Short mmCIF file of C-alpha atoms and ligand atoms in Angstrom, two decimals:
data_model
loop_
_atom_site.label_atom_id
_atom_site.label_comp_id
_atom_site.label_asym_id
_atom_site.label_seq_id
_atom_site.Cartn_x
_atom_site.Cartn_y
_atom_site.Cartn_z
CA MET W 1 11.60 24.29 -30.12
CA ARG W 2 12.05 22.09 -33.15
CA PHE W 3 10.08 19.07 -34.32
CA LEU W 4 10.02 16.57 -37.16
CA HIS W 5 6.76 15.56 -38.81
CA ALA W 6 6.78 12.27 -40.70
CA ALA W 7 4.04 9.87 -41.79
CA ASP W 8 3.40 6.68 -43.74
CA LEU W 9 6.70 4.93 -43.06
CA HIS W 10 5.16 1.55 -43.97
CA LEU W 11 8.08 -0.13 -42.25
CA ASP W 12 9.02 -3.47 -43.86
CA SER W 13 6.48 -2.94 -46.64
CA PRO W 14 6.71 -5.96 -48.97
CA LEU W 15 8.27 -5.68 -52.43
CA ARG W 16 5.12 -6.53 -54.38
CA GLY W 17 6.88 -8.71 -56.91
CA LEU W 18 9.70 -6.26 -57.67
CA ASP W 19 12.26 -8.93 -56.86
CA ARG W 20 11.07 -10.91 -59.85
CA HIS W 21 12.41 -8.25 -62.21
CA ASP W 22 15.62 -9.01 -63.98
CA GLY W 23 18.66 -7.80 -62.04
CA ALA W 24 16.54 -6.12 -59.36
CA PRO W 25 18.59 -4.80 -56.41
CA VAL W 26 16.57 -6.94 -54.04
CA GLU W 27 18.39 -6.13 -50.80
CA PRO W 28 18.37 -2.32 -51.26
CA LEU W 29 14.68 -2.52 -52.17
CA ARG W 30 13.84 -4.75 -49.23
CA SER W 31 15.66 -2.64 -46.64
CA ALA W 32 14.69 0.81 -47.98
CA THR W 33 11.92 1.59 -45.46
CA ARG W 34 14.22 0.63 -42.58
CA ARG W 35 17.14 2.71 -43.82
CA ALA W 36 14.83 5.70 -44.31
CA LEU W 37 13.76 5.35 -40.67
CA VAL W 38 17.42 5.32 -39.62
CA ALA W 39 17.92 8.51 -41.66
CA LEU W 40 14.92 10.08 -39.89
CA VAL W 41 16.36 9.27 -36.45
CA ASP W 42 19.81 10.52 -37.56
CA LEU W 43 18.18 13.80 -38.61
CA ALA W 44 16.31 14.15 -35.29
CA ILE W 45 19.57 13.78 -33.38
CA ARG W 46 21.68 15.93 -35.72
CA ARG W 47 19.19 18.83 -35.77
CA GLU W 48 18.53 18.48 -32.02
CA VAL W 49 14.76 18.41 -32.26
CA GLN W 50 12.55 17.99 -29.19
CA LEU W 51 9.71 16.06 -30.82
CA LEU W 52 9.26 13.45 -33.52
CA LEU W 53 5.68 13.17 -34.81
CA ILE W 54 4.52 10.14 -36.81
CA ALA W 55 1.05 10.68 -38.30
CA GLY W 56 -0.01 7.09 -38.97
CA ASP W 57 0.91 4.02 -41.04
CA LEU W 58 4.21 3.56 -39.28
CA TYR W 59 3.72 -0.13 -40.08
CA ASP W 60 2.48 -1.51 -43.38
CA GLY W 61 0.31 -4.08 -41.62
CA ASP W 62 0.58 -6.76 -38.98
CA TRP W 63 4.23 -7.67 -38.37
CA GLU W 64 5.32 -10.91 -39.97
CA ASP W 65 7.32 -11.57 -36.80
CA PHE W 66 8.75 -9.48 -33.96
CA ARG W 67 11.71 -8.23 -35.96
CA THR W 68 9.79 -5.30 -37.46
CA GLY W 69 8.71 -4.06 -34.02
CA LEU W 70 12.15 -4.65 -32.55
CA PHE W 71 13.78 -2.64 -35.32
CA PHE W 72 11.48 0.29 -34.59
CA HIS W 73 12.23 -0.05 -30.85
CA GLN W 74 15.94 -0.05 -31.51
CA GLN W 75 15.71 3.17 -33.53
CA MET W 76 13.47 4.88 -30.95
CA MET W 77 15.91 3.97 -28.18
CA ARG W 78 18.57 6.05 -29.94
CA LEU W 79 16.34 9.09 -29.26
CA ALA W 80 15.85 8.47 -25.52
CA PRO W 81 19.26 9.68 -24.31
CA GLN W 82 18.80 12.87 -26.37
CA GLY W 83 15.56 13.62 -24.52
CA ILE W 84 13.57 13.48 -27.78
CA ARG W 85 9.88 12.61 -27.31
CA VAL W 86 7.94 10.67 -29.93
CA PHE W 87 4.21 11.02 -30.67
CA ILE W 88 2.37 8.55 -32.83
CA VAL W 89 -1.15 8.01 -34.14
CA ARG W 90 -2.07 4.74 -35.80
CA GLY W 91 -3.49 4.84 -39.33
CA ASN W 92 -5.46 2.42 -41.48
CA HIS W 93 -2.45 0.17 -42.14
CA ASP W 94 -1.43 -0.12 -38.50
CA ALA W 95 -4.84 0.32 -36.85
CA GLU W 96 -5.15 -1.20 -33.38
CA SER W 97 -7.19 -4.17 -34.63
CA ARG W 98 -4.65 -4.99 -37.34
CA ILE W 99 -1.47 -5.26 -35.29
CA THR W 100 -1.69 -8.43 -33.24
CA ARG W 101 1.85 -8.52 -31.84
CA GLN W 102 2.97 -6.19 -29.09
CA LEU W 103 6.17 -5.05 -27.42
CA PRO W 104 6.54 -3.18 -24.11
CA ALA W 105 5.83 0.54 -24.25
CA MET W 106 8.75 2.99 -24.22
CA PRO W 107 8.48 5.90 -21.74
CA HIS W 108 9.46 8.54 -24.29
CA VAL W 109 7.15 7.21 -27.02
CA HIS W 110 3.47 8.11 -26.79
CA VAL W 111 0.92 6.29 -28.95
CA PHE W 112 -2.44 8.06 -28.88
CA ASP W 113 -5.54 6.16 -27.80
CA SER W 114 -7.97 4.94 -30.45
CA ARG W 115 -11.12 5.25 -28.33
CA ARG W 116 -10.92 8.99 -27.83
CA ALA W 117 -8.65 11.86 -28.77
CA GLY W 118 -6.05 12.73 -26.15
CA SER W 119 -3.59 15.50 -25.36
CA VAL W 120 -0.10 15.71 -23.95
CA ASP W 121 0.94 19.06 -22.54
CA LEU W 122 4.66 19.85 -22.68
CA PRO W 123 5.04 23.14 -20.78
CA GLU W 124 8.85 22.94 -20.86
CA TRP W 125 8.68 23.49 -24.62
CA GLY W 126 5.46 25.49 -24.77
CA VAL W 127 3.75 22.78 -26.82
CA ALA W 128 0.61 20.68 -26.57
CA VAL W 129 0.16 17.64 -28.84
CA HIS W 130 -3.28 16.19 -29.61
CA GLY W 131 -4.14 13.01 -31.46
CA ARG W 132 -6.30 9.97 -31.95
CA SER W 133 -5.41 6.59 -33.45
CA PHE W 134 -7.44 4.43 -35.82
CA SER W 135 -9.07 1.52 -33.96
CA LYS W 136 -9.83 -0.34 -37.21
CA PRO W 137 -8.54 0.05 -40.76
CA ALA W 138 -11.69 1.53 -42.30
CA VAL W 139 -12.51 4.57 -40.18
CA THR W 140 -15.26 6.30 -42.13
CA GLU W 141 -16.31 8.98 -39.64
CA ASP W 142 -14.67 12.34 -39.10
CA LEU W 143 -12.47 11.98 -35.99
CA LEU W 144 -12.12 15.72 -35.53
CA PRO W 145 -15.19 16.48 -33.37
CA GLY W 146 -13.61 14.57 -30.45
CA TYR W 147 -10.35 16.54 -30.46
CA PRO W 148 -9.77 18.64 -27.32
CA ALA W 149 -9.79 22.41 -27.29
CA PRO W 150 -6.35 24.00 -27.75
CA VAL W 151 -4.33 24.57 -24.58
CA SER W 152 -4.00 28.29 -24.13
CA GLY W 153 -0.54 29.73 -24.22
CA ARG W 154 0.82 26.68 -26.06
CA PHE W 155 1.76 25.91 -29.66
CA ASN W 156 -0.96 23.34 -30.37
CA ILE W 157 -0.21 20.46 -32.72
CA GLY W 158 -2.84 18.02 -33.97
CA LEU W 159 -1.91 14.59 -35.31
CA LEU W 160 -4.41 13.00 -37.67
CA HIS W 161 -4.41 10.24 -40.28
CA THR W 162 -6.97 11.36 -42.84
CA GLY W 163 -7.94 11.28 -46.50
CA LEU W 164 -9.18 14.85 -45.94
CA THR W 165 -11.75 15.70 -48.66
CA GLY W 166 -10.68 12.81 -50.88
CA ASN W 167 -7.81 11.79 -53.13
CA PRO W 168 -8.11 9.43 -56.09
CA ASP W 169 -5.07 7.40 -54.96
CA HIS W 170 -6.11 6.87 -51.36
CA ASP W 171 -9.06 5.49 -49.41
CA PRO W 172 -11.29 8.25 -48.00
CA TYR W 173 -10.65 7.37 -44.34
CA ALA W 174 -11.39 9.71 -41.43
CA PRO W 175 -12.58 12.36 -43.89
CA THR W 176 -12.65 15.97 -42.80
CA THR W 177 -12.16 19.42 -44.32
CA PRO W 178 -9.48 22.11 -44.03
CA ALA W 179 -12.20 24.44 -42.71
CA ARG W 180 -12.81 22.09 -39.77
CA LEU W 181 -9.08 21.78 -39.09
CA ILE W 182 -8.83 25.57 -39.05
CA ALA W 183 -11.81 25.81 -36.69
CA THR W 184 -10.00 23.80 -33.99
CA GLY W 185 -7.77 26.77 -33.27
CA TYR W 186 -4.60 24.65 -33.38
CA ASP W 187 -1.33 26.00 -34.79
CA TYR W 188 -0.14 23.00 -36.81
CA TRP W 189 -1.90 19.98 -38.26
CA ALA W 190 0.45 17.06 -38.74
CA LEU W 191 -1.46 14.89 -41.20
CA GLY W 192 -0.71 11.49 -42.69
CA HIS W 193 -2.20 9.06 -45.25
CA ILE W 194 -1.63 10.89 -48.57
CA HIS W 195 1.75 9.68 -49.84
CA GLN W 196 2.47 12.77 -51.92
CA HIS W 197 4.04 15.69 -50.03
CA GLN W 198 1.42 18.41 -49.83
CA ILE W 199 1.14 21.69 -47.99
CA VAL W 200 -2.60 22.04 -47.62
CA GLN W 201 -2.31 25.46 -46.01
CA GLU W 202 0.79 27.57 -45.33
CA SER W 203 -0.29 29.14 -42.07
CA GLY W 204 -3.09 29.85 -39.61
CA PRO W 205 -2.80 26.90 -38.95
CA ARG W 206 -0.13 25.25 -41.05
CA ILE W 207 -1.62 22.00 -42.48
CA VAL W 208 0.78 19.48 -44.02
CA PHE W 209 0.97 16.00 -45.48
CA PRO W 210 4.71 15.17 -45.40
CA GLY W 211 4.13 12.27 -47.82
CA ASN W 212 5.65 8.88 -47.19
CA LEU W 213 9.20 8.65 -45.92
CA GLN W 214 10.30 6.27 -48.67
CA GLY W 215 8.68 5.57 -52.05
CA ARG W 216 7.76 1.88 -52.28
CA HIS W 217 7.17 1.34 -55.99
CA ALA W 218 7.40 2.96 -59.42
CA ARG W 219 4.25 5.02 -58.93
CA GLU W 220 5.61 6.75 -55.80
CA ILE W 221 8.06 8.98 -57.62
CA GLY W 222 10.23 11.90 -56.58
CA PRO W 223 11.76 13.03 -53.31
CA LYS W 224 10.35 11.61 -50.08
CA GLY W 225 11.08 12.77 -46.57
CA CYS W 226 9.76 14.72 -43.59
CA GLU W 227 9.00 18.25 -42.46
CA LEU W 228 11.35 20.00 -40.04
CA VAL W 229 9.66 22.87 -38.19
CA GLU W 230 11.11 25.40 -35.78
CA VAL W 231 8.85 27.30 -33.40
CA ASP W 232 9.82 30.36 -31.41
CA HIS W 233 7.43 32.08 -28.97
CA GLY W 234 4.48 30.20 -30.39
CA ARG W 235 5.26 31.07 -34.01
CA ILE W 236 6.79 29.06 -36.84
CA VAL W 237 10.07 30.76 -37.69
CA HIS W 238 11.53 28.13 -40.00
CA ARG W 239 10.35 25.09 -41.91
CA GLU W 240 11.88 22.83 -44.50
CA PHE W 241 11.21 19.59 -46.28
CA VAL W 242 14.14 17.24 -45.71
CA GLU W 243 14.71 14.46 -48.24
CA LEU W 244 15.34 11.17 -46.45
CA ASP W 245 14.60 8.52 -49.06
CA VAL W 246 17.47 6.11 -49.59
CA LEU W 247 16.06 4.90 -52.90
CA ARG W 248 14.23 7.17 -55.31
CA TRP W 249 11.70 6.29 -57.99
CA HIS W 250 11.54 8.14 -61.29
CA ARG W 251 9.52 8.12 -64.47
CA VAL W 252 11.64 9.00 -67.49
CA GLU W 253 9.64 9.87 -70.59
CA LEU W 254 11.75 10.12 -73.72
CA ASP W 255 10.47 11.44 -77.04
CA LEU W 256 12.27 9.51 -79.78
CA SER W 257 10.82 11.45 -82.71
CA GLY W 258 13.64 11.73 -85.21
CA VAL W 259 15.85 9.26 -83.33
CA ASP W 260 16.54 6.61 -85.93
CA THR W 261 19.46 4.50 -84.69
CA VAL W 262 20.22 2.55 -81.53
CA ASP W 263 23.41 4.61 -81.07
CA LEU W 264 21.46 7.85 -81.13
CA LEU W 265 19.01 6.31 -78.68
CA GLY W 266 21.98 5.55 -76.43
CA GLU W 267 23.08 9.20 -76.57
CA ARG W 268 19.60 10.43 -75.67
CA LEU W 269 19.38 7.96 -72.79
CA ALA W 270 22.83 8.94 -71.50
CA ALA W 271 21.80 12.60 -71.44
CA ALA W 272 18.51 11.81 -69.71
CA PHE W 273 20.20 9.63 -67.07
CA GLU W 274 22.97 12.19 -66.47
CA ALA W 275 20.36 14.90 -65.90
CA LEU W 276 18.44 12.59 -63.58
CA LEU W 277 21.42 11.75 -61.40
CA GLN W 278 22.93 15.23 -61.35
CA PRO W 279 23.06 16.70 -57.82
CA GLY W 280 20.36 19.31 -57.48
CA GLY W 281 18.22 17.68 -60.16
CA ALA W 282 15.71 14.91 -59.61
CA ALA W 283 18.44 13.10 -57.70
CA GLY W 284 18.15 15.68 -54.92
CA PRO W 285 20.66 18.03 -53.32
CA ALA W 286 24.34 17.17 -53.25
CA GLY W 287 25.81 15.54 -50.16
CA GLU W 288 27.03 12.27 -48.85
CA HIS W 289 23.56 10.80 -48.44
CA ALA W 290 22.61 11.82 -51.98
CA ARG W 291 25.60 9.99 -53.44
CA GLU W 292 24.55 6.80 -51.68
CA ARG W 293 21.00 7.04 -52.94
CA LEU W 294 19.92 4.38 -55.43
CA HIS W 295 17.65 5.50 -58.26
CA CYS W 296 15.00 3.33 -59.86
CA ALA W 297 13.38 4.40 -63.09
CA ARG W 298 10.49 3.41 -65.26
CA VAL W 299 11.38 4.48 -68.80
CA VAL W 300 8.71 5.29 -71.36
CA LEU W 301 9.79 5.62 -75.00
CA PHE W 302 7.34 7.46 -77.22
CA GLY W 303 7.19 9.41 -80.45
CA ARG W 304 7.42 8.54 -84.14
CA SER W 305 10.61 6.68 -84.94
CA VAL W 306 11.85 3.96 -87.26
CA LEU W 307 13.01 2.26 -84.04
CA HIS W 308 9.35 1.27 -83.78
CA GLY W 309 10.00 -1.08 -86.68
CA ALA W 310 13.36 -2.24 -85.36
CA GLU W 311 11.63 -3.25 -82.14
CA ALA W 312 8.97 -5.11 -84.10
CA ALA W 313 11.66 -7.01 -85.98
CA GLN W 314 13.70 -7.71 -82.82
CA PRO W 315 11.45 -7.59 -79.77
CA GLY W 316 13.42 -6.59 -76.66
CA LEU W 317 15.94 -4.51 -78.58
CA LEU W 318 14.96 -1.19 -77.00
CA GLU W 319 14.64 -2.50 -73.46
CA ALA W 320 18.11 -4.02 -73.73
CA ALA W 321 19.47 -0.70 -75.03
CA VAL W 322 17.94 1.15 -72.07
CA ARG W 323 19.29 -1.35 -69.53
CA ALA W 324 22.74 -1.29 -71.11
CA GLN W 325 22.85 2.49 -70.90
CA ALA W 326 21.73 2.45 -67.24
CA LEU W 327 24.66 0.14 -66.45
CA GLN W 328 26.95 3.07 -67.35
CA GLN W 329 25.78 4.81 -64.19
CA ALA W 330 27.98 2.71 -61.92
CA GLY W 331 25.24 0.92 -60.02
CA ARG W 332 23.38 4.11 -59.11
CA LEU W 333 20.49 3.48 -61.49
CA TRP W 334 18.24 0.46 -61.91
CA ILE W 335 15.62 0.27 -64.65
CA GLU W 336 12.41 -1.10 -63.18
CA GLN W 337 10.57 -1.30 -66.48
CA VAL W 338 10.75 -0.11 -70.08
CA ARG W 339 7.55 0.79 -71.85
CA VAL W 340 7.73 1.08 -75.61
CA GLU W 341 4.94 3.31 -76.86
CA LEU W 342 6.49 4.26 -80.18
CA ALA W 343 4.61 4.84 -83.39
CA SER W 344 5.78 4.39 -86.96
CA PRO W 345 7.27 7.56 -88.45
CA LEU W 346 5.22 6.96 -91.56
CA ASP W 347 1.88 8.66 -91.97
CA ARG W 348 -0.25 5.56 -91.93
CA GLY W 349 -3.39 7.37 -93.09
CA ALA W 350 -1.64 8.74 -96.16
CA LEU W 351 -0.02 5.38 -96.95
CA ALA W 352 -3.34 3.54 -96.66
CA ALA W 353 -4.81 5.91 -99.24
CA ARG W 354 -2.09 5.14 -101.78
CA ASP W 355 -3.13 3.48 -104.96
CA ASP W 356 -0.46 0.79 -104.89
CA ALA W 357 0.35 -2.55 -103.25
CA LEU W 358 1.29 -0.91 -99.92
CA GLY W 359 -2.00 0.98 -99.75
CA GLU W 360 -3.79 -2.24 -100.51
CA VAL W 361 -1.99 -4.09 -97.69
CA LEU W 362 -2.88 -1.44 -95.13
CA ARG W 363 -6.49 -1.31 -96.25
CA GLU W 364 -6.64 -5.08 -95.92
CA VAL W 365 -5.22 -4.83 -92.37
CA ASP W 366 -7.92 -2.29 -91.51
CA ARG W 367 -10.62 -4.53 -92.94
CA LEU W 368 -9.38 -7.53 -90.89
CA LEU W 369 -9.08 -5.47 -87.70
CA ALA W 370 -12.69 -4.40 -88.09
CA ASP W 371 -14.02 -7.91 -88.62
CA PRO W 372 -12.92 -10.65 -86.17
CA GLN W 373 -14.41 -13.46 -88.23
CA ALA W 374 -12.69 -12.26 -91.40
CA LEU W 375 -9.41 -12.07 -89.50
CA ARG W 376 -9.85 -15.65 -88.26
CA ASP W 377 -10.77 -16.94 -91.72
CA TRP W 378 -7.90 -15.13 -93.36
CA ALA W 379 -5.39 -16.41 -90.79
CA GLY W 380 -6.71 -19.94 -91.24
CA ASP W 381 -6.29 -19.71 -95.00
CA ALA W 382 -2.84 -18.16 -94.77
CA LEU W 383 -1.39 -20.36 -92.06
CA GLY W 384 -3.37 -23.56 -92.21
CA ALA W 385 -4.63 -25.24 -89.07
CA GLY W 386 -1.17 -25.60 -87.60
CA ALA W 387 -1.43 -29.37 -87.65
CA ASN W 388 2.31 -29.59 -88.11
CA LEU W 389 3.13 -27.82 -84.88
CA PRO W 390 4.86 -29.98 -82.26
CA HIS W 391 2.72 -31.01 -79.34
CA GLU W 392 4.36 -28.57 -76.87
CA LEU W 393 3.42 -25.63 -79.08
CA ALA W 394 -0.21 -26.68 -79.34
CA ASP W 395 -1.27 -23.49 -77.55
CA LEU W 396 -0.11 -21.55 -80.59
CA ARG W 397 -2.35 -23.44 -82.98
CA PRO W 398 -4.38 -20.88 -84.94
CA ASP W 399 -7.67 -22.39 -83.82
CA ARG W 400 -6.70 -21.85 -80.17
CA LEU W 401 -5.67 -18.18 -80.38
CA ASP W 402 -8.17 -15.59 -79.21
CA GLU W 403 -9.17 -12.44 -81.05
CA ALA W 404 -6.79 -10.17 -79.10
CA SER W 405 -3.84 -12.41 -79.97
CA TRP W 406 -4.74 -12.34 -83.64
CA ARG W 407 -5.02 -8.58 -83.65
CA ALA W 408 -1.64 -8.26 -81.88
CA LEU W 409 -0.03 -10.60 -84.41
CA LEU W 410 -1.54 -8.67 -87.30
CA LEU W 411 -0.28 -5.34 -85.93
CA ASP W 412 3.17 -6.82 -85.35
CA ALA W 413 3.22 -8.00 -88.96
CA GLU W 414 2.15 -4.59 -90.15
CA ALA W 415 4.88 -2.95 -88.06
CA MET W 416 7.47 -5.19 -89.68
CA VAL W 417 6.21 -4.35 -93.15
CA LEU W 418 6.18 -0.64 -92.40
CA ALA W 419 9.61 -0.84 -90.81
CA GLN W 420 11.03 -2.36 -93.96
CA LEU W 421 9.24 0.17 -96.12
CA GLY W 422 10.18 2.96 -93.71
CA ARG W 423 13.83 2.27 -94.41
CA ASP W 424 13.17 2.23 -98.13
CA LEU W 425 10.98 5.33 -98.06
CA THR W 426 13.23 7.44 -95.84
CA THR W 427 16.59 6.60 -97.43
MN1 MN E 501 -2.86 5.38 -44.69
#
């Protein structure tokens, strides 16, 4: 007997503003959760499983219209002729009270009740499945005490949407402990809610969060998919995590210490992107599906580099360099965001201590940063009141800028000075 365990599909999850990014692949982003579901159903058919388990948050929230529900129906109907049964619990995102629209039930798809835990015995496969849905989004009590005793002689599977003992990224819904899961005497706990793949316990019973099926934004990085489990005579004889995400999120952190030209930056980026997209690397195993996968990266540039000054002189330079390099990857890589966290290669502390004009400038910057009123007075003296600014730029008048803006301007100016000096001091 084989089964798939998936959770947190968040079907038709909205883009959360991603489509506003420059050059964003809007359609691939928008359809990703649907295509991952198609990949899940493909896998169920190809590997000839008997059961598909979905441990909550199948939907992201109430359907905008009936299309979301119809799409799910359409995919589930592909499983019916194969004799594959589907078992679902509702989670906080698709709790009974949240989903107002409804479609007719499908005979091979069982959604567990939210009022009490229920069981379905499947003697033909030697399996019993137990579960309970969320009635409302914020379930704060432990749902476990209501779960039925294991059916003797069966491989007992429990479905539960739970924050378990707590996770900083997720609401602590339906909290419970591994010890209590173990005490039920079940053989497998199919959990959902935590979006990161996590094997809570290898065996006795096996307790697993498969993670979400498809990452939805730049913080949900790495491979996403489901668990495939094979049971023989009541024992797990094989298990694997199968990557099903059609679009994968990455965080690329690049240390630019010693990288002092845009060309060299390009070389470093090319190497980093090649490594990322290489089959078997972060891009996942080789194969047809892997080649079709789109990769989305947030790039963080850090370290001490004179490029810090080049960026200060020409804001946007480094982001443009990163995006240009990503374009070399033939449409397989989209840069979601570039974060420039570079520092000047010069030892600022040592420079500020110098007994010359440069040291004096840096000491003056420090003095102004420490004293908001002094900064305001100095800026007023240096720039005047801005009376000559055209009307449409009135927001930039010195008397209208807040303290944070002044500090940012001052640091930008310092970066430009140091960049110029950096060139002089390092050549
Ligand atoms: Mn959830």
